[in-house]
Amino acid sequence: MSEKDQMSAKKELAIKNMRLAIILGLVAIGFYAVFIIFYW
Amino acid sequence: MSEAVLHDDHHDHKPYGIGRWLFSTNHKDIGTMYLVFALIMFFVGGAMSMVIRAELFQPGIQYVDPQFYNSMVTVHALVMIFGALMPAGVGLANWMIPMMIGAPDMALPRMNNMSFWILPFAFTLLLSTFFMQGGAPAGGWTMYPPLVLQLGDGFPYLVFAVHFLGISSIMGAINIIATVFNMRAPGMSFMRLPLFVWAWIITAFLLIAAMPVLAGGVTMLLTDKYFGTAFFDAAGGGDPVMFQHIFWFFGHPEVYILVLPSFGVISQIIPTFSRKPLFGYTSMVYATASIAFLSFFVWAHHMFTVGMPLTGELFFMYATMSIAVPTGVKIFNWMATMWKGSMTFETPMLFAIGVLFMFSIGGFSGLMMGITPVDFQYHDTYFIVAHFHYVIVPGIIFGIIGGIYFWLPKWTGNMYDEKLGKLHFWLSTVSVNVLFFPMHFIGLAGMPRRIPDYNVQFADWNTIISLGGFVFGLSQLILVWVVIKCVRGGEKATDQVWEGAHGLEWTLPSPPPFHTFTTPPEVTDATAHS
């Protein structure tokens, strides 16, 4: 694999990781917010 | 040594000084920081339990006033659960998961750094309450209103500390999920993952589902106290019992958040020292997932005495009993792994067998308490204290300690002192039983928990219990000495360390280079755990 390909694979992995982290973070924040709103 | 590992050696540039630790994004360094932090908190929480046992050594008030005693009970629990057990599990996960799945590091290294450094900050908030008007939290770690709302200036500090701990745990959980889902080496399919990794994936999902509920509950406490809401205030149309439901909806999965990583550790140790593959790998994975799933449907067994409809009591009783099934599957599989194995009994294996026996004692007393009518007898007595301490100390702490002995040669490159390790195990095992087993008797006889004084009929057992407690506390210093001695030197460990060890982490040198698996390894059946 050329250096350029390696860099782009790394970047792609970083984006994938960030996307999953954001989704899971939103799920957690969603639980928290919905929970309080539910009991409001 | 593989070509990939040799390649990694050339890139082993370690940063130096305090910056290495403050700004670290390396999973091994962050793992070490988590473990050291957990050990410090273990001794802080342990010191509080020594105060409790000194006070209970004899009937009557001896050393501390009841308010301070209640603070000791409350903060001991918070420090041990959130400061010692959870960070210790995350520390092991940080060290081992990337090496086990063939990843160069955690998926989100900067977030990893942040989730660790939140912890000292959160515990500074929590422990600073000892120096505030009204003292430290004293209403129990469960923070039930209206009692908790009577806390003085320390109340918002408690609430914010819990929020920060929750944020830290959730960030850690997200990191673990992202690492395992996205960064496995080629060939490392989900059903080839080591059981420790599986245990942590499931724990991470539990954390994401349970921690926001606790955070929501304590936010509502905060708004009740300072912003005029009445979520839990009966006078304003609220319901204090609702908090108990909310708390235990978090609290019961929390038990499994603590215990599943310990189960993961012993699932690595037992096959290694039995020199056999783990029996029933697939059923272990499904059993772990089933335990986690069921843990969301049993919360009200903590509050049978509060009062609930008969159908509710029956539902929660049967749901609680049903958790024994997947737990039984796990215990059976560990025993079947040992069956006809070529077993040896090095310190990690002793601790793993200790978990197996003594966690089962805690599990069985849990089944007893799950039976609604008899729980009315046990509720708020020392029987409960005996039960959950059997689950937590020999069930979870022994698992973590077993993991430390198991992986210490890999981390440091040196073998630990086996004689001292065994001494640590036997002293801990004898003293932990002297400490917690008689609590069943005094609990059944009616001694209430969270009270600094007691009837003279309980005096003899309490003296024995306290002596067991002091010996257990002191014997943990052996662990510290073993770790220090091992870090400083000793017989060199091989790469595989243990004869029966299998998996990617054992293909790395001992100690592993600062950066590992920058070139992903190819995983085959021969190198996979299962």
Coordinates of C-alpha atoms in Angstrom, one line a residue:
Chain A
M1 CA 0.0 0.0 0.0
S2 CA 1.4 3.4 -1.0
E3 CA 1.8 6.1 1.7
K4 CA -1.1 8.1 0.1
D5 CA -3.4 5.1 0.3
Q6 CA -2.3 4.5 3.9
M7 CA -3.1 8.1 4.8
S8 CA -6.5 7.9 3.2
A9 CA -7.3 4.6 4.9
K10 CA -6.3 6.2 8.3
K11 CA -8.5 9.2 7.6
E12 CA -11.4 7.0 6.6
L13 CA -11.0 5.0 9.8
A14 CA -10.9 8.2 11.9
I15 CA -14.2 9.4 10.3
K16 CA -15.8 6.0 10.9
N17 CA -14.7 6.1 14.6
M18 CA -15.9 9.7 15.0
R19 CA -19.3 8.9 13.4
L20 CA -19.8 5.9 15.7
A21 CA -18.8 8.0 18.7
I22 CA -21.2 10.8 17.8
I23 CA -24.1 8.3 17.3
L24 CA -23.4 6.6 20.7
G25 CA -23.0 10.0 22.4
L26 CA -26.3 11.2 21.0
V27 CA -28.0 8.0 22.2
A28 CA -26.6 8.6 25.7
I29 CA -27.6 12.3 25.7
G30 CA -31.0 11.3 24.3
F31 CA -31.6 8.9 27.1
Y32 CA -30.7 11.6 29.6
A33 CA -32.9 14.3 28.1
V34 CA -35.9 12.1 27.2
F35 CA -35.8 10.7 30.7
I36 CA -36.1 14.1 32.4
I37 CA -38.7 15.4 29.9
F38 CA -40.7 12.2 30.5
Y39 CA -41.0 13.0 34.2
W40 CA -41.5 16.7 33.7
Chain B
M1 CA 8.6 -12.5 17.2
S2 CA 6.6 -11.4 14.2
E3 CA 7.8 -9.0 11.5
A4 CA 5.1 -6.5 12.5
V5 CA 6.4 -6.4 16.1
L6 CA 10.0 -5.9 15.0
H7 CA 8.7 -3.1 12.7
D8 CA 6.9 -1.5 15.7
D9 CA 10.1 -1.6 17.8
H10 CA 11.7 1.0 15.5
H11 CA 8.9 3.4 16.3
D12 CA 9.1 3.0 20.1
H13 CA 9.5 6.8 20.8
K14 CA 8.2 7.4 24.3
P15 CA 7.5 11.0 25.5
Y16 CA 9.2 11.9 28.7
G17 CA 8.3 13.8 31.9
I18 CA 5.0 14.8 33.3
G19 CA 3.7 15.6 29.8
R20 CA 3.8 11.9 29.0
W21 CA 1.1 11.4 31.5
L22 CA -0.9 14.6 31.3
F23 CA -1.3 14.6 27.5
S24 CA -1.0 10.9 26.9
T25 CA -3.0 9.3 24.1
N26 CA -1.3 5.9 24.5
H27 CA -3.6 3.2 25.6
K28 CA -1.0 1.5 27.7
D29 CA -0.1 4.7 29.6
I30 CA -3.7 5.6 30.1
G31 CA -4.4 2.0 31.3
T32 CA -1.6 2.4 33.8
M33 CA -3.0 5.7 35.0
Y34 CA -6.5 4.2 35.5
L35 CA -5.0 1.3 37.4
V36 CA -2.9 3.5 39.7
F37 CA -5.8 5.8 40.3
A38 CA -8.1 2.8 41.1
L39 CA -5.5 1.5 43.5
I40 CA -5.2 4.8 45.3
M41 CA -9.0 5.0 45.5
F42 CA -9.1 1.4 46.8
F43 CA -7.0 2.4 49.7
V44 CA -9.0 5.7 50.3
G45 CA -12.3 3.7 50.3
G46 CA -10.6 1.0 52.3
A47 CA -9.4 3.4 55.0
M48 CA -13.1 4.5 55.3
S49 CA -14.1 0.9 55.8
M50 CA -11.4 0.6 58.5
V51 CA -13.1 3.5 60.3
I52 CA -16.4 1.8 60.0
R53 CA -15.0 -1.5 61.4
A54 CA -13.1 0.2 64.2
E55 CA -16.4 1.9 65.3
L56 CA -18.3 -1.4 65.1
F57 CA -15.5 -3.3 67.0
Q58 CA -17.6 -2.9 70.2
P59 CA -21.1 -1.9 70.9
G60 CA -21.6 1.8 71.8
I61 CA -20.2 4.9 70.2
Q62 CA -16.3 4.6 70.2
Y63 CA -14.5 7.0 67.9
V64 CA -16.8 8.9 65.5
D65 CA -20.1 10.7 65.8
P66 CA -23.1 9.0 64.0
Q67 CA -23.2 11.7 61.3
F68 CA -19.5 11.1 60.4
Y69 CA -20.1 7.4 60.5
N70 CA -22.9 7.7 58.0
S71 CA -20.6 9.8 55.8
M72 CA -18.0 7.1 56.0
V73 CA -20.6 4.5 54.9
T74 CA -21.8 6.6 52.0
V75 CA -18.5 7.9 50.7
H76 CA -16.9 4.4 51.1
A77 CA -19.4 3.0 48.7
L78 CA -19.2 5.9 46.2
V79 CA -15.4 5.8 46.2
M80 CA -15.2 2.0 45.9
I81 CA -17.7 1.7 43.1
F82 CA -16.9 4.8 41.0
G83 CA -13.3 5.3 42.0
A84 CA -11.8 1.9 42.5
L85 CA -13.8 -0.8 40.7
M86 CA -15.0 0.9 37.5
P87 CA -11.6 2.6 36.8
A88 CA -9.8 -0.7 37.5
G89 CA -12.0 -2.4 34.9
V90 CA -11.4 0.4 32.4
G91 CA -7.7 0.3 33.1
L92 CA -7.5 -3.4 32.3
A93 CA -9.6 -2.7 29.2
N94 CA -7.3 0.1 28.0
W95 CA -4.2 -2.0 28.4
M96 CA -5.5 -5.3 27.0
I97 CA -8.3 -4.7 24.4
P98 CA -6.1 -3.1 21.7
M99 CA -3.5 -5.8 22.2
M100 CA -6.1 -8.6 22.1
I101 CA -7.8 -7.4 18.9
G102 CA -4.6 -6.4 17.1
A103 CA -5.3 -2.6 17.1
P104 CA -2.6 0.0 17.4
D105 CA -4.5 1.9 20.1
M106 CA -8.0 2.9 21.2
A107 CA -10.2 4.3 18.5
L108 CA -10.4 7.8 20.1
P109 CA -7.2 8.4 22.0
R110 CA -7.7 12.0 22.9
M111 CA -11.2 11.2 24.3
N112 CA -9.5 8.4 26.2
N113 CA -7.2 10.9 27.9
M114 CA -10.1 13.2 28.7
S115 CA -12.2 10.4 30.2
F116 CA -9.4 9.5 32.5
W117 CA -8.5 13.1 33.6
I118 CA -12.1 13.8 34.5
L119 CA -11.8 11.2 37.3
P120 CA -9.4 13.0 39.7
F121 CA -11.4 16.2 39.1
A122 CA -14.7 14.4 40.0
F123 CA -13.2 12.9 43.1
T124 CA -11.7 16.2 44.3
L125 CA -15.3 17.5 44.1
L126 CA -16.7 14.6 46.0
L127 CA -14.0 14.4 48.7
S128 CA -13.9 18.1 49.2
T129 CA -17.4 17.9 50.8
F130 CA -15.7 16.6 54.0
F131 CA -14.5 20.1 54.6
M132 CA -17.8 21.8 53.9
Q133 CA -20.7 23.1 56.0
G134 CA -23.0 20.1 56.6
G135 CA -20.2 17.6 55.9
A136 CA -19.9 14.9 53.3
P137 CA -22.9 13.0 51.8
A138 CA -24.3 10.8 54.6
G139 CA -27.7 9.5 53.3
G140 CA -26.3 6.4 51.6
W141 CA -24.8 6.0 48.2
T142 CA -28.3 5.5 46.9
M143 CA -29.0 9.2 47.5
Y144 CA -32.6 8.7 48.3
P145 CA -34.7 11.9 48.7
P146 CA -35.8 13.5 51.0
L147 CA -32.9 12.5 53.1
V148 CA -30.2 13.4 50.6
L149 CA -31.8 16.9 50.2
Q150 CA -30.9 17.6 53.8
L151 CA -27.2 17.6 52.9
G152 CA -25.6 21.0 53.3
D153 CA -23.2 22.8 50.9
G154 CA -21.8 19.4 49.7
F155 CA -25.0 18.5 47.9
P156 CA -24.3 20.2 44.5
Y157 CA -20.7 18.9 44.7
L158 CA -22.1 15.4 45.1
V159 CA -24.4 15.8 42.1
F160 CA -21.8 17.3 39.9
A161 CA -19.3 14.6 40.9
V162 CA -21.8 12.0 39.9
H163 CA -22.4 13.7 36.5
F164 CA -18.7 13.9 35.8
L165 CA -18.2 10.3 36.7
G166 CA -21.1 9.4 34.4
I167 CA -19.6 11.5 31.5
S168 CA -16.2 9.8 32.0
S169 CA -17.7 6.3 32.0
I170 CA -19.8 7.0 28.9
M171 CA -16.8 8.4 27.0
G172 CA -14.8 5.3 28.0
A173 CA -17.7 3.0 26.9
I174 CA -18.0 4.8 23.5
N175 CA -14.2 4.4 23.0
I176 CA -14.3 0.7 23.7
I177 CA -17.2 0.1 21.4
A178 CA -15.6 2.1 18.6
T179 CA -12.3 0.3 19.1
V180 CA -13.8 -3.2 19.0
F181 CA -16.2 -2.5 16.1
N182 CA -13.8 -0.6 13.8
M183 CA -10.3 -1.6 14.7
R184 CA -10.1 -5.3 14.9
A185 CA -7.2 -6.9 12.9
P186 CA -8.1 -8.7 9.7
G187 CA -9.5 -12.2 10.6
M188 CA -10.5 -11.2 14.1
S189 CA -14.2 -11.8 13.7
F190 CA -16.6 -11.2 16.6
M191 CA -16.8 -14.9 17.4
R192 CA -13.0 -15.0 17.6
L193 CA -12.8 -12.2 20.2
P194 CA -11.4 -13.1 23.6
L195 CA -14.1 -13.4 26.2
F196 CA -12.6 -10.4 28.1
V197 CA -13.3 -8.2 25.0
W198 CA -16.8 -9.6 24.7
A199 CA -17.4 -8.9 28.4
W200 CA -16.3 -5.3 27.8
I201 CA -18.4 -4.7 24.7
I202 CA -21.5 -5.8 26.7
T203 CA -20.5 -3.7 29.7
A204 CA -19.9 -0.7 27.5
F205 CA -23.5 -0.9 26.1
L206 CA -24.8 -1.3 29.7
L207 CA -22.9 1.9 30.6
I208 CA -24.4 3.9 27.8
A209 CA -27.9 2.7 28.7
A210 CA -27.7 3.0 32.5
M211 CA -25.5 6.0 33.3
P212 CA -27.8 8.6 31.7
V213 CA -30.6 7.3 33.9
L214 CA -28.5 8.0 37.0
A215 CA -27.5 11.4 35.7
G216 CA -31.1 12.2 34.9
G217 CA -32.2 11.2 38.5
V218 CA -29.5 13.3 40.2
T219 CA -30.3 16.3 37.9
M220 CA -33.9 16.1 39.1
L221 CA -32.7 16.0 42.7
L222 CA -30.7 19.2 42.0
T223 CA -33.6 21.0 40.4
D224 CA -35.8 19.9 43.3
K225 CA -33.4 21.4 45.8
Y226 CA -32.5 24.6 44.0
F227 CA -35.0 25.3 41.2
G228 CA -38.4 24.8 42.7
T229 CA -39.3 21.5 40.9
A230 CA -41.1 18.7 42.8
F231 CA -40.1 15.6 41.0
F232 CA -39.7 13.8 44.3
D233 CA -41.5 16.1 46.7
A234 CA -44.8 14.7 47.8
A235 CA -46.0 18.1 49.0
G236 CA -45.6 19.4 45.4
G237 CA -47.3 16.4 43.8
G238 CA -44.1 14.5 43.3
D239 CA -43.2 11.0 44.4
P240 CA -40.0 10.2 46.5
V241 CA -40.4 6.5 45.7
M242 CA -40.0 7.3 42.0
F243 CA -36.4 8.2 42.7
Q244 CA -35.9 4.7 44.1
H245 CA -37.2 3.2 40.9
I246 CA -35.0 5.5 38.8
F247 CA -31.9 4.9 41.0
W248 CA -32.3 1.1 40.8
F249 CA -33.0 1.1 37.1
F250 CA -29.4 2.3 36.9
G251 CA -28.2 0.5 40.1
H252 CA -28.9 -3.1 39.1
P253 CA -27.2 -2.9 35.7
E254 CA -24.4 -1.2 37.5
V255 CA -23.8 -4.4 39.4
Y256 CA -23.2 -6.1 36.1
I257 CA -21.2 -3.2 34.8
L258 CA -18.8 -4.0 37.7
V259 CA -18.9 -7.8 37.6
L260 CA -18.9 -8.6 33.8
P261 CA -15.2 -7.4 33.3
S262 CA -14.2 -9.6 36.3
F263 CA -16.0 -12.5 34.6
G264 CA -14.1 -11.6 31.4
V265 CA -10.8 -11.7 33.3
I266 CA -11.4 -15.1 34.8
S267 CA -12.5 -16.4 31.4
Q268 CA -9.0 -15.6 30.2
I269 CA -7.2 -17.0 33.3
I270 CA -9.0 -20.3 33.7
P271 CA -8.3 -21.7 30.2
T272 CA -4.7 -20.6 30.5
F273 CA -4.0 -22.5 33.7
S274 CA -6.2 -25.4 32.7
R275 CA -4.3 -25.7 29.4
K276 CA -7.6 -26.2 27.6
P277 CA -9.7 -23.9 25.4
L278 CA -12.6 -22.3 27.2
F279 CA -15.6 -24.7 27.3
G280 CA -18.7 -23.4 25.5
Y281 CA -17.3 -20.1 24.1
T282 CA -20.5 -19.3 22.2
S283 CA -22.8 -20.0 25.2
M284 CA -20.5 -17.8 27.3
V285 CA -21.1 -14.9 24.9
Y286 CA -24.8 -15.4 24.9
A287 CA -25.0 -15.9 28.6
T288 CA -23.1 -12.6 29.2
A289 CA -25.5 -10.8 26.9
S290 CA -28.5 -12.4 28.5
I291 CA -27.3 -11.4 32.0
A292 CA -26.9 -7.8 30.7
F293 CA -30.3 -7.8 29.1
L294 CA -32.1 -9.2 32.1
S295 CA -30.4 -6.8 34.4
F296 CA -32.8 -4.1 33.2
F297 CA -35.9 -6.0 34.3
V298 CA -35.1 -6.7 38.0
W299 CA -34.5 -3.4 39.6
A300 CA -37.4 -3.4 42.0
H301 CA -36.1 -6.4 43.9
H302 CA -34.0 -3.8 45.8
M303 CA -37.3 -2.2 47.0
F304 CA -39.8 -5.0 47.8
T305 CA -40.4 -3.5 51.2
V306 CA -41.4 -0.1 49.8
G307 CA -44.6 -1.7 48.6
M308 CA -45.9 -2.6 45.2
P309 CA -48.7 -4.6 43.7
L310 CA -48.6 -8.3 44.1
T311 CA -48.1 -8.8 40.3
G312 CA -45.1 -6.4 40.5
E313 CA -43.6 -8.4 43.3
L314 CA -44.1 -11.7 41.4
F315 CA -42.7 -10.2 38.2
F316 CA -39.6 -8.9 39.8
M317 CA -39.1 -12.1 41.9
Y318 CA -39.3 -14.4 38.8
A319 CA -37.2 -12.0 36.7
T320 CA -34.5 -12.0 39.4
M321 CA -34.5 -15.8 39.6
S322 CA -34.1 -16.0 35.8
I323 CA -30.7 -14.3 36.0
A324 CA -29.5 -17.4 37.8
V325 CA -29.8 -19.4 34.5
P326 CA -27.2 -17.6 32.4
T327 CA -25.0 -17.1 35.4
G328 CA -25.2 -20.8 36.0
V329 CA -24.2 -21.4 32.4
K330 CA -21.1 -19.4 33.0
I331 CA -20.2 -21.1 36.3
F332 CA -20.7 -24.5 34.6
N333 CA -18.5 -23.5 31.6
W334 CA -15.7 -22.4 33.9
M335 CA -15.8 -25.7 35.8
A336 CA -16.1 -27.7 32.6
T337 CA -13.0 -25.8 31.3
M338 CA -11.1 -27.0 34.4
W339 CA -12.5 -30.6 34.1
K340 CA -9.7 -32.9 33.1
G341 CA -7.4 -29.9 32.4
S342 CA -3.7 -30.0 33.1
M343 CA -4.2 -27.5 35.9
T344 CA -1.6 -25.5 37.8
F345 CA -2.3 -23.1 40.6
E346 CA -0.3 -19.9 40.1
T347 CA -1.6 -16.8 41.8
P348 CA -3.9 -15.6 39.0
M349 CA -5.6 -19.1 38.9
L350 CA -6.0 -19.1 42.7
F351 CA -7.8 -15.7 42.5
A352 CA -9.9 -17.0 39.6
I353 CA -11.0 -20.0 41.5
G354 CA -11.6 -17.8 44.5
V355 CA -14.0 -15.8 42.3
L356 CA -15.8 -18.9 41.2
F357 CA -16.4 -20.2 44.8
M358 CA -17.0 -16.9 46.6
F359 CA -19.0 -15.1 43.9
S360 CA -21.3 -18.2 44.0
I361 CA -21.9 -17.6 47.7
G362 CA -22.9 -14.0 46.9
G363 CA -25.0 -15.3 44.1
F364 CA -26.9 -17.8 46.2
S365 CA -27.6 -15.3 48.9
G366 CA -28.9 -13.0 46.1
L367 CA -31.3 -15.7 45.1
M368 CA -32.5 -15.9 48.7
M369 CA -33.1 -12.2 48.7
G370 CA -34.9 -12.3 45.4
I371 CA -37.7 -14.3 47.1
T372 CA -40.1 -11.5 47.9
P373 CA -41.6 -12.7 51.2
V374 CA -38.3 -13.6 52.8
D375 CA -36.7 -10.4 51.6
F376 CA -38.9 -8.6 54.2
Q377 CA -36.8 -10.3 56.8
Y378 CA -33.4 -9.6 55.2
H379 CA -34.1 -6.0 54.0
D380 CA -31.7 -3.4 55.5
T381 CA -29.9 -5.9 57.7
Y382 CA -26.3 -7.1 57.6
F383 CA -27.4 -10.1 55.5
I384 CA -27.6 -7.6 52.6
V385 CA -24.2 -6.2 53.5
A386 CA -22.8 -9.8 53.5
H387 CA -24.4 -10.6 50.1
F388 CA -23.2 -7.6 48.1
H389 CA -19.8 -7.7 49.7
Y390 CA -19.4 -11.3 48.6
V391 CA -20.3 -10.2 45.1
I392 CA -18.0 -7.2 45.1
V393 CA -14.9 -8.2 47.1
P394 CA -14.2 -11.9 46.2
G395 CA -16.4 -11.7 43.0
I396 CA -15.1 -8.5 41.5
I397 CA -12.0 -7.3 43.3
F398 CA -10.5 -10.8 43.3
G399 CA -11.1 -11.0 39.5
I400 CA -9.4 -7.6 39.0
I401 CA -6.4 -8.7 41.2
G402 CA -6.2 -12.0 39.4
G403 CA -6.0 -10.0 36.1
I404 CA -3.3 -7.8 37.5
Y405 CA -1.2 -10.9 38.5
F406 CA -2.0 -12.5 35.1
W407 CA -0.9 -9.6 32.9
L408 CA 1.7 -8.0 35.2
P409 CA 4.6 -10.0 33.6
K410 CA 3.4 -8.9 30.2
W411 CA 3.2 -5.3 31.2
T412 CA 6.5 -5.1 33.0
G413 CA 8.6 -7.7 31.4
N414 CA 9.3 -9.2 34.8
M415 CA 7.8 -12.1 36.7
Y416 CA 6.2 -11.2 40.0
D417 CA 7.1 -12.9 43.3
E418 CA 5.0 -16.0 43.2
K419 CA 5.4 -16.7 47.0
L420 CA 4.2 -13.3 47.9
G421 CA 1.4 -13.6 45.4
K422 CA 0.2 -16.8 47.0
L423 CA 0.6 -15.3 50.5
H424 CA -1.6 -12.4 49.3
F425 CA -4.2 -14.8 48.0
W426 CA -4.4 -17.0 51.1
L427 CA -4.4 -14.1 53.6
S428 CA -7.1 -12.3 51.5
T429 CA -9.2 -15.4 51.2
V430 CA -9.2 -16.3 54.9
S431 CA -9.7 -12.8 56.1
V432 CA -12.4 -11.9 53.5
N433 CA -14.4 -14.9 54.8
V434 CA -13.9 -14.0 58.4
L435 CA -14.9 -10.4 57.5
F436 CA -18.1 -11.1 55.5
F437 CA -19.4 -14.6 56.3
P438 CA -20.5 -13.9 59.9
M439 CA -22.5 -10.9 58.6
H440 CA -25.0 -13.4 57.3
F441 CA -25.6 -14.6 60.9
I442 CA -26.0 -11.2 62.5
G443 CA -28.1 -10.0 59.6
L444 CA -30.5 -12.9 60.0
A445 CA -30.6 -12.2 63.7
G446 CA -31.7 -8.7 62.9
M447 CA -28.7 -6.4 63.1
P448 CA -29.6 -3.3 60.9
R449 CA -27.1 -1.8 58.5
R450 CA -25.9 1.8 58.4
I451 CA -26.2 2.2 62.2
P452 CA -23.0 2.9 64.3
D453 CA -24.3 1.2 67.4
Y454 CA -25.8 -2.2 68.0
N455 CA -27.3 -4.6 70.6
V456 CA -24.8 -6.4 72.8
Q457 CA -25.9 -9.8 71.4
F458 CA -24.0 -9.0 68.2
A459 CA -20.8 -7.9 70.0
D460 CA -18.8 -11.1 69.6
W461 CA -19.4 -11.5 65.9
N462 CA -18.7 -7.8 65.3
T463 CA -15.3 -8.1 67.0
I464 CA -14.4 -11.1 64.8
I465 CA -15.7 -9.3 61.7
S466 CA -13.6 -6.2 62.5
L467 CA -10.5 -8.3 63.0
G468 CA -11.1 -10.0 59.6
G469 CA -11.5 -6.5 58.1
F470 CA -8.2 -5.2 59.5
V471 CA -6.3 -8.3 58.3
F472 CA -7.9 -8.0 54.8
G473 CA -7.0 -4.3 54.6
L474 CA -3.4 -4.9 55.6
S475 CA -3.0 -7.9 53.4
Q476 CA -3.7 -5.7 50.3
L477 CA -0.4 -3.9 51.0
I478 CA 1.2 -7.1 49.8
L479 CA -0.2 -6.5 46.4
V480 CA 1.3 -3.0 46.3
W481 CA 4.7 -4.5 47.3
V482 CA 4.5 -7.2 44.7
V483 CA 3.7 -4.7 42.0
I484 CA 6.5 -2.3 43.0
K485 CA 8.9 -5.2 43.2
C486 CA 7.9 -6.5 39.8
V487 CA 8.1 -3.1 38.1
R488 CA 11.7 -2.7 39.5
G489 CA 13.0 -6.0 38.3
G490 CA 12.9 -9.7 38.7
E491 CA 13.1 -12.8 36.6
K492 CA 12.6 -11.9 33.0
A493 CA 9.2 -12.9 31.5
T494 CA 9.0 -14.6 28.1
D495 CA 6.7 -13.3 25.4
Q496 CA 4.1 -16.0 26.1
V497 CA 4.6 -15.7 29.9
W498 CA 2.3 -18.6 30.7
E499 CA 2.6 -22.0 29.0
G500 CA -1.1 -22.2 28.3
A501 CA -1.6 -18.6 27.1
H502 CA -3.1 -18.1 23.6
G503 CA -4.0 -14.9 21.8
L504 CA -2.5 -11.9 20.1
E505 CA -1.3 -10.2 23.3
W506 CA 1.0 -13.1 24.0
T507 CA 2.7 -12.8 20.6
L508 CA 4.0 -9.3 21.6
P509 CA 7.3 -8.9 23.5
S510 CA 7.2 -8.6 27.3
P511 CA 7.0 -5.7 28.0
P512 CA 5.3 -4.7 24.8
P513 CA 6.8 -1.7 22.9
F514 CA 5.1 1.7 23.4
H515 CA 3.3 1.3 20.0
T516 CA 2.1 -2.1 19.1
F517 CA 0.4 -3.5 16.0
T518 CA 1.0 -0.4 13.8
T519 CA 0.9 -3.0 11.1
P520 CA -2.2 -5.1 11.7
P521 CA -1.5 -8.8 12.3
E522 CA -3.4 -11.5 10.4
V523 CA -5.6 -13.5 12.7
T524 CA -6.1 -17.2 12.0
D525 CA -7.7 -20.0 14.1
A526 CA -4.3 -20.8 15.5
T527 CA -3.7 -17.3 16.9
A528 CA -7.3 -16.6 18.0
H529 CA -8.4 -17.3 21.6
S530 CA -11.4 -19.4 20.7

